[in-house]
PDB file of C-alpha atoms in Angstrom:
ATOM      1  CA  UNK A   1     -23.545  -0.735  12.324  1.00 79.00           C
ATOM      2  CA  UNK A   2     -22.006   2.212  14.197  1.00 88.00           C
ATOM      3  CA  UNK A   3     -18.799   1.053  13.676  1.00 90.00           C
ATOM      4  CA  UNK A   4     -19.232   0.276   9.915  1.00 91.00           C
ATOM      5  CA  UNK A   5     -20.440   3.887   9.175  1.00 93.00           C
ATOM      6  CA  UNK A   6     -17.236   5.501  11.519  1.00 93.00           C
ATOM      7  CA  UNK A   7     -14.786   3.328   9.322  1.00 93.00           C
ATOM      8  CA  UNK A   8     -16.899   4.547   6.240  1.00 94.00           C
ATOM      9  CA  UNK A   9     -16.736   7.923   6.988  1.00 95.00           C
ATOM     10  CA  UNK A  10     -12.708   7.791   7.690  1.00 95.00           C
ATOM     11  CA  UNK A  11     -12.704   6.247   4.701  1.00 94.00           C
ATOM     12  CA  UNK A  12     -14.823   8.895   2.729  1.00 95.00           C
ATOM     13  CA  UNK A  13     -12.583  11.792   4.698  1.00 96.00           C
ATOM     14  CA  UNK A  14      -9.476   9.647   3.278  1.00 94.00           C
ATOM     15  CA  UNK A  15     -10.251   9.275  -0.532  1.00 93.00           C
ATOM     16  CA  UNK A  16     -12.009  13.084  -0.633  1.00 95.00           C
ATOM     17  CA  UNK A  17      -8.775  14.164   0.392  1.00 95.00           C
ATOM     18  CA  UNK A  18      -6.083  11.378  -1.540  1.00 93.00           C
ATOM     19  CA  UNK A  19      -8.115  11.743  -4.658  1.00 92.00           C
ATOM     20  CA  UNK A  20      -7.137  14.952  -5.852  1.00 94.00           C
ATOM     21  CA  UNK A  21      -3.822  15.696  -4.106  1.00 94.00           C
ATOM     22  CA  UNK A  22      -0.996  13.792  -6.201  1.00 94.00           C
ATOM     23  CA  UNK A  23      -0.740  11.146  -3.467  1.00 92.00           C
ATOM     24  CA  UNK A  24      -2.724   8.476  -4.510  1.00 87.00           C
ATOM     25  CA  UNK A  25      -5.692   7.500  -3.226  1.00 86.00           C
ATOM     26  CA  UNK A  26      -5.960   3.875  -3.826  1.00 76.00           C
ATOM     27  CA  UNK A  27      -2.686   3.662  -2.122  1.00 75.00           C
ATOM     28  CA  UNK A  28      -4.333   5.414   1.020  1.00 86.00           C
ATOM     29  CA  UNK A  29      -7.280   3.266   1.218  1.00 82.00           C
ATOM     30  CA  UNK A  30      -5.787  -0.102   0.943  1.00 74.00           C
ATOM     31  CA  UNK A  31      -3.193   0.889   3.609  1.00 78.00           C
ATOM     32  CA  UNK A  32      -5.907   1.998   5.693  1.00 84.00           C
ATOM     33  CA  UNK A  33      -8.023  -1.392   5.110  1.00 80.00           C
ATOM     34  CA  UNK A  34      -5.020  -3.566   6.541  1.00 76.00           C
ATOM     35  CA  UNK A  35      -5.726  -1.822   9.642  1.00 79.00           C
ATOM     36  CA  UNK A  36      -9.565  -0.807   9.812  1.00 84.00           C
ATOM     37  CA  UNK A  37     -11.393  -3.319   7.475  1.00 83.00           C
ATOM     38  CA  UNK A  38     -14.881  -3.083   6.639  1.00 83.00           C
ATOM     39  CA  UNK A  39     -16.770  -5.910   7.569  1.00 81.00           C
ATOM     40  CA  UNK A  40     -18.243  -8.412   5.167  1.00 74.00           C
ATOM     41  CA  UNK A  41     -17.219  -9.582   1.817  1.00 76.00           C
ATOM     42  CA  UNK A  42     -13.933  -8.814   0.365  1.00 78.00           C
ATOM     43  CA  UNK A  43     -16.160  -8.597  -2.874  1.00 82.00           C
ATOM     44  CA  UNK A  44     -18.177  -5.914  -1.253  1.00 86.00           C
ATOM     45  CA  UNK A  45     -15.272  -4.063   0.159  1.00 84.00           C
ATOM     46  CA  UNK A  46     -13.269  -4.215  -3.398  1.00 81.00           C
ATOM     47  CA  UNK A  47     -17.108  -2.593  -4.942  1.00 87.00           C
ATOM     48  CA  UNK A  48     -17.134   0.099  -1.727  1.00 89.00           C
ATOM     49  CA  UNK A  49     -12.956   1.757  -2.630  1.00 87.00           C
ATOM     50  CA  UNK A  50     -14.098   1.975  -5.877  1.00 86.00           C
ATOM     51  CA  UNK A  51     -17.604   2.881  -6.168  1.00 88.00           C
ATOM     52  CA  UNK A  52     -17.226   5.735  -3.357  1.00 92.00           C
ATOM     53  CA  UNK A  53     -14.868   7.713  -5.618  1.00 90.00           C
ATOM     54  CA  UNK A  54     -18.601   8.649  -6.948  1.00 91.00           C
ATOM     55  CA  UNK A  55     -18.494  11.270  -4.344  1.00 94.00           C
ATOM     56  CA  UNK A  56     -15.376  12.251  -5.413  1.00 94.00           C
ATOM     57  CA  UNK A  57     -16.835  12.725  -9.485  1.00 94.00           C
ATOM     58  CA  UNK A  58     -19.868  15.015  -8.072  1.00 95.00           C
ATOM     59  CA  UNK A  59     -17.701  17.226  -6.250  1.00 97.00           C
ATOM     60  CA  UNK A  60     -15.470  18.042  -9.696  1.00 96.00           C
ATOM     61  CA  UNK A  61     -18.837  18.515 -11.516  1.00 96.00           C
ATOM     62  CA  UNK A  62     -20.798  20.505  -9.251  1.00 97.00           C
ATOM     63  CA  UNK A  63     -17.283  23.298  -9.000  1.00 97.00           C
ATOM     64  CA  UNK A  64     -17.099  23.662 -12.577  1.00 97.00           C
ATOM     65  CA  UNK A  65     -20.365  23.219 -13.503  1.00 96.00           C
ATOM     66  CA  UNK A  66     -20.520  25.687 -15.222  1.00 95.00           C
ATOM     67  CA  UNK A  67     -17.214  25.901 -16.693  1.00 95.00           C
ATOM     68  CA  UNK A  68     -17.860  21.833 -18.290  1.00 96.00           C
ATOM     69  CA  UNK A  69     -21.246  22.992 -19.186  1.00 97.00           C
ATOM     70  CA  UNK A  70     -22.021  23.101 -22.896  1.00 95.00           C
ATOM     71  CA  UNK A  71     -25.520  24.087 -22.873  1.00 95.00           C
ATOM     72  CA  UNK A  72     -24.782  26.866 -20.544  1.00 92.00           C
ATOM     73  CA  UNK A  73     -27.310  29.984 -21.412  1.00 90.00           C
ATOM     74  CA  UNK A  74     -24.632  32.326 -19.880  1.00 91.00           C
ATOM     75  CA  UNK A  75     -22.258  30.952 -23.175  1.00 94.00           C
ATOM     76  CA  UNK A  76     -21.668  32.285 -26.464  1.00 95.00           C
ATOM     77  CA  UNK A  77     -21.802  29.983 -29.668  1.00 95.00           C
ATOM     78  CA  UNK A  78     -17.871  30.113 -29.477  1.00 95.00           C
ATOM     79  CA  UNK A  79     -17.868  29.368 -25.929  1.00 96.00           C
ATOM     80  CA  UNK A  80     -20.056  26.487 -25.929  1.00 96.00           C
ATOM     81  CA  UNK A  81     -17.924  25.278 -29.194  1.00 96.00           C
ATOM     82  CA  UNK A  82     -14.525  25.428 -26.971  1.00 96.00           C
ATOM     83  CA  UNK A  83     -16.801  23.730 -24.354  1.00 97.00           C
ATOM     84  CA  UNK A  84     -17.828  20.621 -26.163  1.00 97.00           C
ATOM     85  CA  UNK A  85     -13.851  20.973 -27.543  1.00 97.00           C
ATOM     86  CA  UNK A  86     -12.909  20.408 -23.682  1.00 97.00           C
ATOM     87  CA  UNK A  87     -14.986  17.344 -23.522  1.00 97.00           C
ATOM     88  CA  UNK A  88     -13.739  15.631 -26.656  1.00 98.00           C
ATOM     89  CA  UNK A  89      -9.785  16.322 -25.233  1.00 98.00           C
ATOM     90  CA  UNK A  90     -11.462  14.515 -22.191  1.00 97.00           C
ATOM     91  CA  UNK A  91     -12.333  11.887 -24.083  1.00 96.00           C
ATOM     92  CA  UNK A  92      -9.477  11.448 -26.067  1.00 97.00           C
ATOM     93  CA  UNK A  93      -7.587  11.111 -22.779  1.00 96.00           C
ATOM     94  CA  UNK A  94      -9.684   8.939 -21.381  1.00 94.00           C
ATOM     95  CA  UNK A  95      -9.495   6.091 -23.784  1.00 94.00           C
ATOM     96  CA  UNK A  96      -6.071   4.573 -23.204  1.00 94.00           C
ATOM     97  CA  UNK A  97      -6.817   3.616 -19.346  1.00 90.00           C
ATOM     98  CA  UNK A  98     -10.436   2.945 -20.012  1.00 88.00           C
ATOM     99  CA  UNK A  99      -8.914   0.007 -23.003  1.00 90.00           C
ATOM    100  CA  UNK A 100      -6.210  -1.306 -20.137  1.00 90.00           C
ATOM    101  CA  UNK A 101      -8.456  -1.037 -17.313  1.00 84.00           C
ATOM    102  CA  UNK A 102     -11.344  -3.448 -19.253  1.00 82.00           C
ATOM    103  CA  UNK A 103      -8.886  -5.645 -20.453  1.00 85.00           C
ATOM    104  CA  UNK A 104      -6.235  -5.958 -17.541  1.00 85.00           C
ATOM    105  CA  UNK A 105      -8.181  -4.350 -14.398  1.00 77.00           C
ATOM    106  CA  UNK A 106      -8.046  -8.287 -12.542  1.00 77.00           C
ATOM    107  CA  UNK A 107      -4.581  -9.456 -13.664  1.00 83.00           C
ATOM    108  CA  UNK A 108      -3.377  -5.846 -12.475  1.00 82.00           C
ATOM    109  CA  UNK A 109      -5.607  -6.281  -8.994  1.00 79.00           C
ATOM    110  CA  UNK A 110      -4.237  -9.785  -8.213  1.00 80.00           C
ATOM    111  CA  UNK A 111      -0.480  -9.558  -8.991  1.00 82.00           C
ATOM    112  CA  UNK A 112       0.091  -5.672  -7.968  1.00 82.00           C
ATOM    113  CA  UNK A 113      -2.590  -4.948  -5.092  1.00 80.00           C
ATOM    114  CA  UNK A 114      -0.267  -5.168  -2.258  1.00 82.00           C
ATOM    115  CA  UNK A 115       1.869  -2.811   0.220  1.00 85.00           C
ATOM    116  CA  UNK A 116       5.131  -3.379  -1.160  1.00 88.00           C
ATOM    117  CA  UNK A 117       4.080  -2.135  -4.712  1.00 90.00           C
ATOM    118  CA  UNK A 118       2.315   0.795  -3.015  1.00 90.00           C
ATOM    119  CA  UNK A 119       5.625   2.056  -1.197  1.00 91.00           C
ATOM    120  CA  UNK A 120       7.539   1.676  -4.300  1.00 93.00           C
ATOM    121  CA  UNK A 121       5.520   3.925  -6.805  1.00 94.00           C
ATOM    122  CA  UNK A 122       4.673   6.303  -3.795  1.00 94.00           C
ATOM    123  CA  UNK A 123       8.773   6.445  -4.052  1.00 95.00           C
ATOM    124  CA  UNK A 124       9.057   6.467  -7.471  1.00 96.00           C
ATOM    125  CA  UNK A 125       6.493   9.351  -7.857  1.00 95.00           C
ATOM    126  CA  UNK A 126       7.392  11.567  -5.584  1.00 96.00           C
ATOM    127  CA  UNK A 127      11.297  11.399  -6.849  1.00 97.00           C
ATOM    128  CA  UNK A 128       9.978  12.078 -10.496  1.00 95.00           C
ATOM    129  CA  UNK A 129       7.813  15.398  -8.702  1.00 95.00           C
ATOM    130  CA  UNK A 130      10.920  16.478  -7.475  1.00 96.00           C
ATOM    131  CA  UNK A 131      12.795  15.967 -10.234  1.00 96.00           C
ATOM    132  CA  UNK A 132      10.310  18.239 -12.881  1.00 93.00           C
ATOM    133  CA  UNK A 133      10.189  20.593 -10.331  1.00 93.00           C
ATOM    134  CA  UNK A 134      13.749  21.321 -10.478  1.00 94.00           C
ATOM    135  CA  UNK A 135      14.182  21.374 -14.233  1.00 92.00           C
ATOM    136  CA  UNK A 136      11.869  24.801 -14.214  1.00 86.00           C
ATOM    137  CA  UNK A 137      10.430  24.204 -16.966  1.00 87.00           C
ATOM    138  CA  UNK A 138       8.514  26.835 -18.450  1.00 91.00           C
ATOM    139  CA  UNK A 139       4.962  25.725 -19.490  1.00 94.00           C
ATOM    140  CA  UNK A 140       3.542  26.554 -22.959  1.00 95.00           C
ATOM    141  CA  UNK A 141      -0.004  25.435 -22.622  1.00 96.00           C
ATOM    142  CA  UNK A 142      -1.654  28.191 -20.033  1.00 95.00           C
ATOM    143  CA  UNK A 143      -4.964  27.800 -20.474  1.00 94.00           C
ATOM    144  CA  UNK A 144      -7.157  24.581 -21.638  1.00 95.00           C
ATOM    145  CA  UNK A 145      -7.917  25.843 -24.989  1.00 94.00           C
ATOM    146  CA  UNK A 146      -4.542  26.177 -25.914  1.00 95.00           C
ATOM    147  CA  UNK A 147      -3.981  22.143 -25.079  1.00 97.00           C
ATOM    148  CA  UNK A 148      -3.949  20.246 -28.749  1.00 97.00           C
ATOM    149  CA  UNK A 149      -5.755  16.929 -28.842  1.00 97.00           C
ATOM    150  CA  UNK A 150      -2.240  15.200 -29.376  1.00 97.00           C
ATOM    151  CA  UNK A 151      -1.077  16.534 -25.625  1.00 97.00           C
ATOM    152  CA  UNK A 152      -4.537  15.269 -24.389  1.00 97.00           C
ATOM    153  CA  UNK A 153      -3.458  11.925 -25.795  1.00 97.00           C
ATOM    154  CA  UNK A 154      -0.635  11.527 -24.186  1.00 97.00           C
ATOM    155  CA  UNK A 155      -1.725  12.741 -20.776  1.00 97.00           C
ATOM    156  CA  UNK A 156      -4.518   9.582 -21.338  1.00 96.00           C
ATOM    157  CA  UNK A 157      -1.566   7.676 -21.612  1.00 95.00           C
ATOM    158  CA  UNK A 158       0.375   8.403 -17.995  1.00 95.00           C
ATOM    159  CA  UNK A 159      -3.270   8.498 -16.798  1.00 93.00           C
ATOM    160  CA  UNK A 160      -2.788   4.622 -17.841  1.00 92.00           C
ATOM    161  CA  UNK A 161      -0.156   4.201 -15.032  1.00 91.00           C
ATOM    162  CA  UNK A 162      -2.059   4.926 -12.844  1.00 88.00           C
ATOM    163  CA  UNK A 163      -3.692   1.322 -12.988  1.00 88.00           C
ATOM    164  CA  UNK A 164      -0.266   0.705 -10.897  1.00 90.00           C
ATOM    165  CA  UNK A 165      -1.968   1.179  -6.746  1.00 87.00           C
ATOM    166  CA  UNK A 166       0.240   3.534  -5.341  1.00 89.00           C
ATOM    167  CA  UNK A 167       1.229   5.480  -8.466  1.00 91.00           C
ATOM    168  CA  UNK A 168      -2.021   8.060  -7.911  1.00 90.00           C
ATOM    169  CA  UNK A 169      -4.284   9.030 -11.503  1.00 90.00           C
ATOM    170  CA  UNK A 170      -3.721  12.980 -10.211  1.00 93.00           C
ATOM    171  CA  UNK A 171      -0.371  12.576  -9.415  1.00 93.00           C
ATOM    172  CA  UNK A 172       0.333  10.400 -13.200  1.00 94.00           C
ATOM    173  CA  UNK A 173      -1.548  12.836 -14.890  1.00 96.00           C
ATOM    174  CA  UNK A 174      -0.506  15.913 -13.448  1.00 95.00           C
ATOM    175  CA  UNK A 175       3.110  14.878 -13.780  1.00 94.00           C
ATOM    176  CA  UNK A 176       2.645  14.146 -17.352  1.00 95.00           C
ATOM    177  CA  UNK A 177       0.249  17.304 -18.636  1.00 96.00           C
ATOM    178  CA  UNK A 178       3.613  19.548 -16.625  1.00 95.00           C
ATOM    179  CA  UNK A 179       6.150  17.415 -17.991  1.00 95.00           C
ATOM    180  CA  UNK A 180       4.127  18.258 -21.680  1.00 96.00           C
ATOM    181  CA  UNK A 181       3.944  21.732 -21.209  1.00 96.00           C
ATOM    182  CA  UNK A 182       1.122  22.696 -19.065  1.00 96.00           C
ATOM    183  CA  UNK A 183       1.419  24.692 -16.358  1.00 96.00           C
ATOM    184  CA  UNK A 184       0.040  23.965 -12.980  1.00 95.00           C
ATOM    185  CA  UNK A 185      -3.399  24.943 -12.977  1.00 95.00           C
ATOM    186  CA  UNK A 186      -4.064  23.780 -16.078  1.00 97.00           C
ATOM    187  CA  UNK A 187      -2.504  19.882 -15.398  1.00 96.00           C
ATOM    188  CA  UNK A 188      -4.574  19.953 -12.275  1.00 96.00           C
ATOM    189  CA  UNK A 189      -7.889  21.242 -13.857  1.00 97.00           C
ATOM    190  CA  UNK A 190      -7.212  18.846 -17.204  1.00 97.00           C
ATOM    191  CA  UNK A 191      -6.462  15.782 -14.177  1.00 96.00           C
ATOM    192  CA  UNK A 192      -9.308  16.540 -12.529  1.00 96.00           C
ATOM    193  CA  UNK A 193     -11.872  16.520 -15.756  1.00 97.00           C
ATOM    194  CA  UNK A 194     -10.244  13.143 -16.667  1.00 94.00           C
ATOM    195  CA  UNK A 195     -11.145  11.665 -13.497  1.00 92.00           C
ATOM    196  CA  UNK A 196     -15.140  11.927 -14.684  1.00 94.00           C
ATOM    197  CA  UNK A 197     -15.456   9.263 -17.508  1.00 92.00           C
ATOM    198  CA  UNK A 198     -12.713   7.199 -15.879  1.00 86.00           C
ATOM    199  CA  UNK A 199     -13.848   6.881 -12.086  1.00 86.00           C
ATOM    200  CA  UNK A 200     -17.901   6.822 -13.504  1.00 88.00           C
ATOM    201  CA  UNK A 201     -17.225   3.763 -15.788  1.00 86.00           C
ATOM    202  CA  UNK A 202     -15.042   1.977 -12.882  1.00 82.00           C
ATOM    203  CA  UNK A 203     -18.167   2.762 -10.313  1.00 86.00           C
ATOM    204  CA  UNK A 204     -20.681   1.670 -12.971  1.00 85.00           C
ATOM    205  CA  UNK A 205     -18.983  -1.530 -13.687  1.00 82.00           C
ATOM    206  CA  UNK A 206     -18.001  -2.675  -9.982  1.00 82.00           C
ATOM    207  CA  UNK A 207     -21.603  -2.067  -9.275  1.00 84.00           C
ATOM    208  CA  UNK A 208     -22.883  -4.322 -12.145  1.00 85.00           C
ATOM    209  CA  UNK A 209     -19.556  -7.227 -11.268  1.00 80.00           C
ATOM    210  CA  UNK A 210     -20.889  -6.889  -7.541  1.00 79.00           C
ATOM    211  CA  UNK A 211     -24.437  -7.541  -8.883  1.00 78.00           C
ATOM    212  CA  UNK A 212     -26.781  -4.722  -7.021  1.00 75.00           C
ATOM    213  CA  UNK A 213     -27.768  -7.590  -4.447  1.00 77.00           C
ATOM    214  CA  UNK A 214     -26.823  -4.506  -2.059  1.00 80.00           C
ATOM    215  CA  UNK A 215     -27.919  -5.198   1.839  1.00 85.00           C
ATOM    216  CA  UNK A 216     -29.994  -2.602   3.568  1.00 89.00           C
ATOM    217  CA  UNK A 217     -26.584  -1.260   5.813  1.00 89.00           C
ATOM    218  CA  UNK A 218     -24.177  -1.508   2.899  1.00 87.00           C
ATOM    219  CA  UNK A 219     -26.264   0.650   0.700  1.00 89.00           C
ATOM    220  CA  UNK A 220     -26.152   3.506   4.049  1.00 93.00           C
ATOM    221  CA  UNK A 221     -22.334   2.276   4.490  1.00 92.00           C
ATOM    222  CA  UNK A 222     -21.811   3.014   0.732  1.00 92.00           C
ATOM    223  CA  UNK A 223     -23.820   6.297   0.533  1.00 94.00           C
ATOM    224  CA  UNK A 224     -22.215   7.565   3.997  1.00 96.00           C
ATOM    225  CA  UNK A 225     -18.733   7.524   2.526  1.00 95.00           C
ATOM    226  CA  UNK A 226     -19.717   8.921  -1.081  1.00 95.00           C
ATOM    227  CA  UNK A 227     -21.074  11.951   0.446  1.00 97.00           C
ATOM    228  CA  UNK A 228     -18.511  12.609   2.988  1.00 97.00           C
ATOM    229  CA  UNK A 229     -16.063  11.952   0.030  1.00 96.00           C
ATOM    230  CA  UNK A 230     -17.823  14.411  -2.138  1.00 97.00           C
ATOM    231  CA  UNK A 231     -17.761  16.892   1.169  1.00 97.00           C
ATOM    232  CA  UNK A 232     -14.131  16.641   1.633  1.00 97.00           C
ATOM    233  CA  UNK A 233     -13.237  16.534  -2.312  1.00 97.00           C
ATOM    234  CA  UNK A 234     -14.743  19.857  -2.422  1.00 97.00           C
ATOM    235  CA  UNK A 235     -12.153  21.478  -0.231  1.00 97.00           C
ATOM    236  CA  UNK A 236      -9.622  19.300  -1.088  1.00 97.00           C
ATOM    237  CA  UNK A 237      -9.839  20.602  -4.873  1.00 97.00           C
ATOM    238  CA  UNK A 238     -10.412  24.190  -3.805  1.00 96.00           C
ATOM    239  CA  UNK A 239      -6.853  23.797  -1.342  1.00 97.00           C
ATOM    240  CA  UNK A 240      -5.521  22.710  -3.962  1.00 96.00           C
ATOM    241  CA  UNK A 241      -6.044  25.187  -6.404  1.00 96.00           C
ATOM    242  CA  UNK A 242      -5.336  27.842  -4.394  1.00 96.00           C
ATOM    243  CA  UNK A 243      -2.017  25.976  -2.952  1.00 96.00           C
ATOM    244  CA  UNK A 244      -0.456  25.637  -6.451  1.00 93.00           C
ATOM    245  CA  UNK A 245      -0.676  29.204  -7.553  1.00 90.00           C
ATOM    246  CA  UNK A 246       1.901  30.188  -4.970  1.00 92.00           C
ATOM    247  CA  UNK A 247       3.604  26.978  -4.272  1.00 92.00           C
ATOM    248  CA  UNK A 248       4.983  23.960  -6.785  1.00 93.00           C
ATOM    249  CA  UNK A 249       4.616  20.102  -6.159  1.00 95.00           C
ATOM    250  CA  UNK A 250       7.872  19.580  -4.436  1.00 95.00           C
ATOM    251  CA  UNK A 251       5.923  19.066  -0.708  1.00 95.00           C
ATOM    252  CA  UNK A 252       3.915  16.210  -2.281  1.00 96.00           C
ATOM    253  CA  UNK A 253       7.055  14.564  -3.660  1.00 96.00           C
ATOM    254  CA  UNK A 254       8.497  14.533  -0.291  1.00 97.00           C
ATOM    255  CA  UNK A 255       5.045  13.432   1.380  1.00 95.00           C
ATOM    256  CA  UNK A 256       5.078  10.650  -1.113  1.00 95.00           C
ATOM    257  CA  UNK A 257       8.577   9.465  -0.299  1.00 96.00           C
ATOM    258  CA  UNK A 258       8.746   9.607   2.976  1.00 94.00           C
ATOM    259  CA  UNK A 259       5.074   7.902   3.796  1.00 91.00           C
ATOM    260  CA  UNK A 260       6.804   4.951   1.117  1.00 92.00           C
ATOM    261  CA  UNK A 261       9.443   4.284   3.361  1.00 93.00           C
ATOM    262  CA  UNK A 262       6.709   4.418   6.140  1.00 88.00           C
ATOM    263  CA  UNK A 263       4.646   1.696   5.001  1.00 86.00           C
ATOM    264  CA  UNK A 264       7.494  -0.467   3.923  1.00 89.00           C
ATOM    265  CA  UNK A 265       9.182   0.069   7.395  1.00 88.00           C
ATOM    266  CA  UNK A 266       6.181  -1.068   9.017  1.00 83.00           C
ATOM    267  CA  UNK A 267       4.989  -4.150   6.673  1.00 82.00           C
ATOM    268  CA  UNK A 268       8.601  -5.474   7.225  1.00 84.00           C
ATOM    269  CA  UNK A 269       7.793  -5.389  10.968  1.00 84.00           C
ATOM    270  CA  UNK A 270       4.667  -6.796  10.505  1.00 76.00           C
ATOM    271  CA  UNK A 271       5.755  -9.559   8.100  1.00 70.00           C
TER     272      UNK A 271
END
């Protein structure tokens, strides 16, 4: 039992971290399971990488609380209006991976769940980072209000690649809100909203596939890594945020490169 809850705190420290930063979080766990697997099912362990992004959810929604809050006292009839305006753009967006999630989630686990398609999109990513990084553009959307429902469309749609392990829903969506004109803070803050209906309605429905027939130590295992994730997600958002003010995404690119030819490096060894 000891064990279980080290691994699932690792693993909590892992995806609190990965979830946010444009490196891709499903990547990090399942290259972290090939070497430190939880024990029991592989139905369970496919229910515990998804469902403890929970963790991650709570830590987005208790930092901007108040900001995603339309009932807010502390708001003005305008504000709340631009608040509830937020959450339709974040629904909007939400929609195209939520349709090619329900309809492809298993094809897209059993053909591209693997180490090899990891390493490439980690590649592929981090080349495309460095790439809008260098064509300075200038952003035209500074602020969420000024984002038009279109542009929240189409950020729903890179958040779609993302279905692709190893591709990252920050780093997709991030990418895609800069490449459309937002600037930095906004792209993360827009990724980060997105992540609520999207990683909720992946929890809820591995919960309800796995079936709640939960065991007493895989409901602590489960809980242990959702609230170290949630723990860690709160720094790892407020890093963030304070990182890209000064700095731009280049470093991630480069992270994301290099730990691609890492893993494919050491899976051709292993094979």
């Amino acid at each position: 039992m000891i064990i279980e809850l080290l691994k699932s705190i690792v693993f909590g420290i892992v995806q609190g971290i990965t979830e946010w930063l444009p490196i891709s979080s499903t990547g990090h766990l399942l290259l972290f399971n090939e070497f430190m697997k939880l024990s029991g099912s592989k139905d369970f362990s496919d229910m515990f990488f998804t469902v403890i992004q929970f963790g991650s959810i709570l830590a987005v929604l208790f930092l901007y609380f108040d900001k995603l809050n339309p009932f807010s006292g502390k708001k003005s009839e305008v504000q709340k209006k631009e608040t509830w305006t937020l959450w339709i753009k974040v629904l909007i967006a939400s929609v195209p991976a939520a349709v090619v999630g329900l309809v492809f989630n298993d094809v897209i686990h059993d053909l591209l769940y693997g180490p090899v398609t990891i390493a490439i999109m980690l590649i592929l990513y981090g080349v495309l980072f460095i790439i809008l990084e260098n064509s300075h553009r200038v952003p035209k959307i500074r602020n969420l209000g000024d984002m038009k429902f279109q542009t929240a469309l189409l950020i729903g749609v890179c958040q779609m690649l993302a279905l692709i392990p190893g591709t990252s829903r920050s780093g997709a969506t991030i990418l895609g809100a800069v490449f459309f004109g937002c600037s930095r803070a906004v792209a993360a803050e827009f990724s980060f909203f997105m992540a609520i209906p999207v990683m909720f309605g992946a929890s809820l429905l591995e919960i309800i596939k796995y079936g709640f027939a939960f065991s007493m130590q895989e409901i602590i295992v489960l809980l242990v890594g959702m609230v170290v994730a949630f723990a860690v997600s709160m720094l790892a958002i407020k890093f963030l945020m304070s990182y890209i003010r000064r700095h731009d995404f280049k470093l991630f690119g480069w992270y994301r490169i290099v730990l691609g030819i890492i893993v494919l490096a050491v899976f051709a060894l292993l094979s």
